[in-house]
Amino acid sequence: MAGKTHRGRRILGYSFLTLILLAGGMVVSMRILRHGHKPVEEVRAGVFRARNFFTELYGARVGDKVLLFDAGVDPEGGALDALLEAMHTDRDGVTDIFLTHGHFDHIAAAPLCKKARIHLGIQDADMAAQKAPFAPAVPRLLARVLPVPPVNLTDAILQKGELPFGDKQVMMLPTPGHTPGSYMFLFSGVLFAGDTIKISDGKLTFGDKPTCVDFAELKRSVAGLKAQLGTAKFEQICTGHQGCTPVGDAAGLLDDLIERAKHS
Ligand SMILES: [Zn+2]
């Protein structure tokens, strides 16, 4: 009997040790993988995409301006540099960074672009600057595994608006829900949707619930997108974690999701 208990305790001890080692191994591998990226791809003329571990960052050139949409999960900027090289520029060439929201996995490399203006919804400013914890719990925990430096914005986005860049403009659309300060950006026929919208089996779906601050609000934001977009045209939607829809059918796909948002 005593032998059995002893063996039981030993097995429990080994299992616990295995769990600790597995968790530790996972943390170590995630910290290595965060520096990786897939080859940079030109999504459409002048718009580039780099996949950094599990997050997407995008870049676009307009005249002498270089714009980024999100900044990945690598504070050392490996994916950022690859993206910028494909665009024939470097960190100091970046003039504007538009952050779809303040979660750690979208902002990491922003401080490396010393000359860039950093645009972010004001409601996420404290989270990105790490004056407030990342919310909700899942990103908060993951940010402990993959810590990022504080990111201070230079240009708070207060409401829906447009910023001109040469003969083009960035349309900024508030879509609170995933985080309070989540925004979508429309530029050059691409709607950068951050984590509000996902691509799944060729269709659009709502961003993940466990990483979302207010899922009901996210759905309301999606339901209101048609009104916000008005007559603005786009051919592609680029997401925070699943790349972009094929050129062409994005408006139809979004209509579909908007209908689902209205009836759920
Ligand atoms: Zn997020």
mmCIF file of C-alpha atoms in Angstrom, residues 69-70 98-101 121 157 159-161 170-176 178 181-187 190-198 204-207 218 221-226 228-229 234 236-239 254 257-258:
data_model
loop_
_atom_site.group_PDB
_atom_site.id
_atom_site.type_symbol
_atom_site.label_atom_id
_atom_site.label_comp_id
_atom_site.label_asym_id
_atom_site.label_seq_id
_atom_site.Cartn_x
_atom_site.Cartn_y
_atom_site.Cartn_z
ATOM 1 C CA PHE A 69 -0.433 48.967 -41.167
ATOM 2 C CA ASP A 70 0.407 47.171 -37.902
ATOM 3 C CA PHE A 98 -1.351 52.900 -38.480
ATOM 4 C CA LEU A 99 -2.097 50.425 -35.677
ATOM 5 C CA THR A 100 -5.417 48.590 -35.961
ATOM 6 C CA HIS A 101 -5.408 48.225 -32.167
ATOM 7 C CA GLY A 121 -7.308 54.827 -31.526
ATOM 8 C CA ILE A 157 -7.247 58.868 -33.568
ATOM 9 C CA GLN A 159 -13.050 59.547 -34.446
ATOM 10 C CA LYS A 160 -13.823 58.554 -38.013
ATOM 11 C CA GLY A 161 -11.710 60.575 -40.411
ATOM 12 C CA VAL A 170 -6.212 56.703 -45.400
ATOM 13 C CA MET A 171 -9.800 56.416 -44.227
ATOM 14 C CA MET A 172 -9.955 55.617 -40.500
ATOM 15 C CA LEU A 173 -13.070 53.754 -39.334
ATOM 16 C CA PRO A 174 -13.751 53.149 -35.626
ATOM 17 C CA THR A 175 -14.728 49.507 -35.031
ATOM 18 C CA PRO A 176 -14.651 49.045 -31.246
ATOM 19 C CA HIS A 178 -12.006 43.528 -30.216
ATOM 20 C CA GLY A 181 -9.756 51.552 -29.700
ATOM 21 C CA SER A 182 -9.895 49.155 -32.676
ATOM 22 C CA TYR A 183 -9.929 50.852 -36.083
ATOM 23 C CA MET A 184 -10.061 49.657 -39.673
ATOM 24 C CA PHE A 185 -8.094 51.538 -42.296
ATOM 25 C CA LEU A 186 -9.058 51.831 -45.945
ATOM 26 C CA PHE A 187 -6.176 52.653 -48.283
ATOM 27 C CA VAL A 190 -7.535 47.564 -49.308
ATOM 28 C CA LEU A 191 -9.482 47.455 -46.061
ATOM 29 C CA PHE A 192 -7.065 46.647 -43.214
ATOM 30 C CA ALA A 193 -9.349 44.987 -40.701
ATOM 31 C CA GLY A 194 -7.032 44.054 -37.820
ATOM 32 C CA ASP A 195 -8.556 41.439 -35.520
ATOM 33 C CA THR A 196 -12.190 42.496 -36.016
ATOM 34 C CA ILE A 197 -12.571 40.188 -39.027
ATOM 35 C CA LYS A 198 -11.056 36.794 -39.790
ATOM 36 C CA LEU A 204 -15.210 36.222 -43.626
ATOM 37 C CA THR A 205 -16.055 35.622 -40.012
ATOM 38 C CA PHE A 206 -15.909 37.558 -36.750
ATOM 39 C CA GLY A 207 -12.627 37.947 -34.860
ATOM 40 C CA LEU A 218 -17.532 43.856 -32.262
ATOM 41 C CA SER A 221 -19.243 47.478 -35.337
ATOM 42 C CA VAL A 222 -19.331 44.996 -38.219
ATOM 43 C CA ALA A 223 -23.077 45.566 -38.677
ATOM 44 C CA GLY A 224 -22.414 49.307 -38.971
ATOM 45 C CA LEU A 225 -19.569 49.030 -41.474
ATOM 46 C CA LYS A 226 -21.694 49.557 -44.574
ATOM 47 C CA GLN A 228 -19.378 53.907 -42.294
ATOM 48 C CA LEU A 229 -17.893 52.984 -45.669
ATOM 49 C CA PHE A 234 -12.345 48.381 -51.891
ATOM 50 C CA GLN A 236 -9.508 43.368 -50.785
ATOM 51 C CA ILE A 237 -9.688 42.888 -47.035
ATOM 52 C CA CYS A 238 -6.418 42.258 -45.206
ATOM 53 C CA THR A 239 -6.672 40.776 -41.720
ATOM 54 C CA LEU A 254 -18.221 41.713 -46.305
ATOM 55 C CA LEU A 257 -20.730 39.054 -42.831
ATOM 56 C CA ILE A 258 -22.657 42.297 -42.213
#
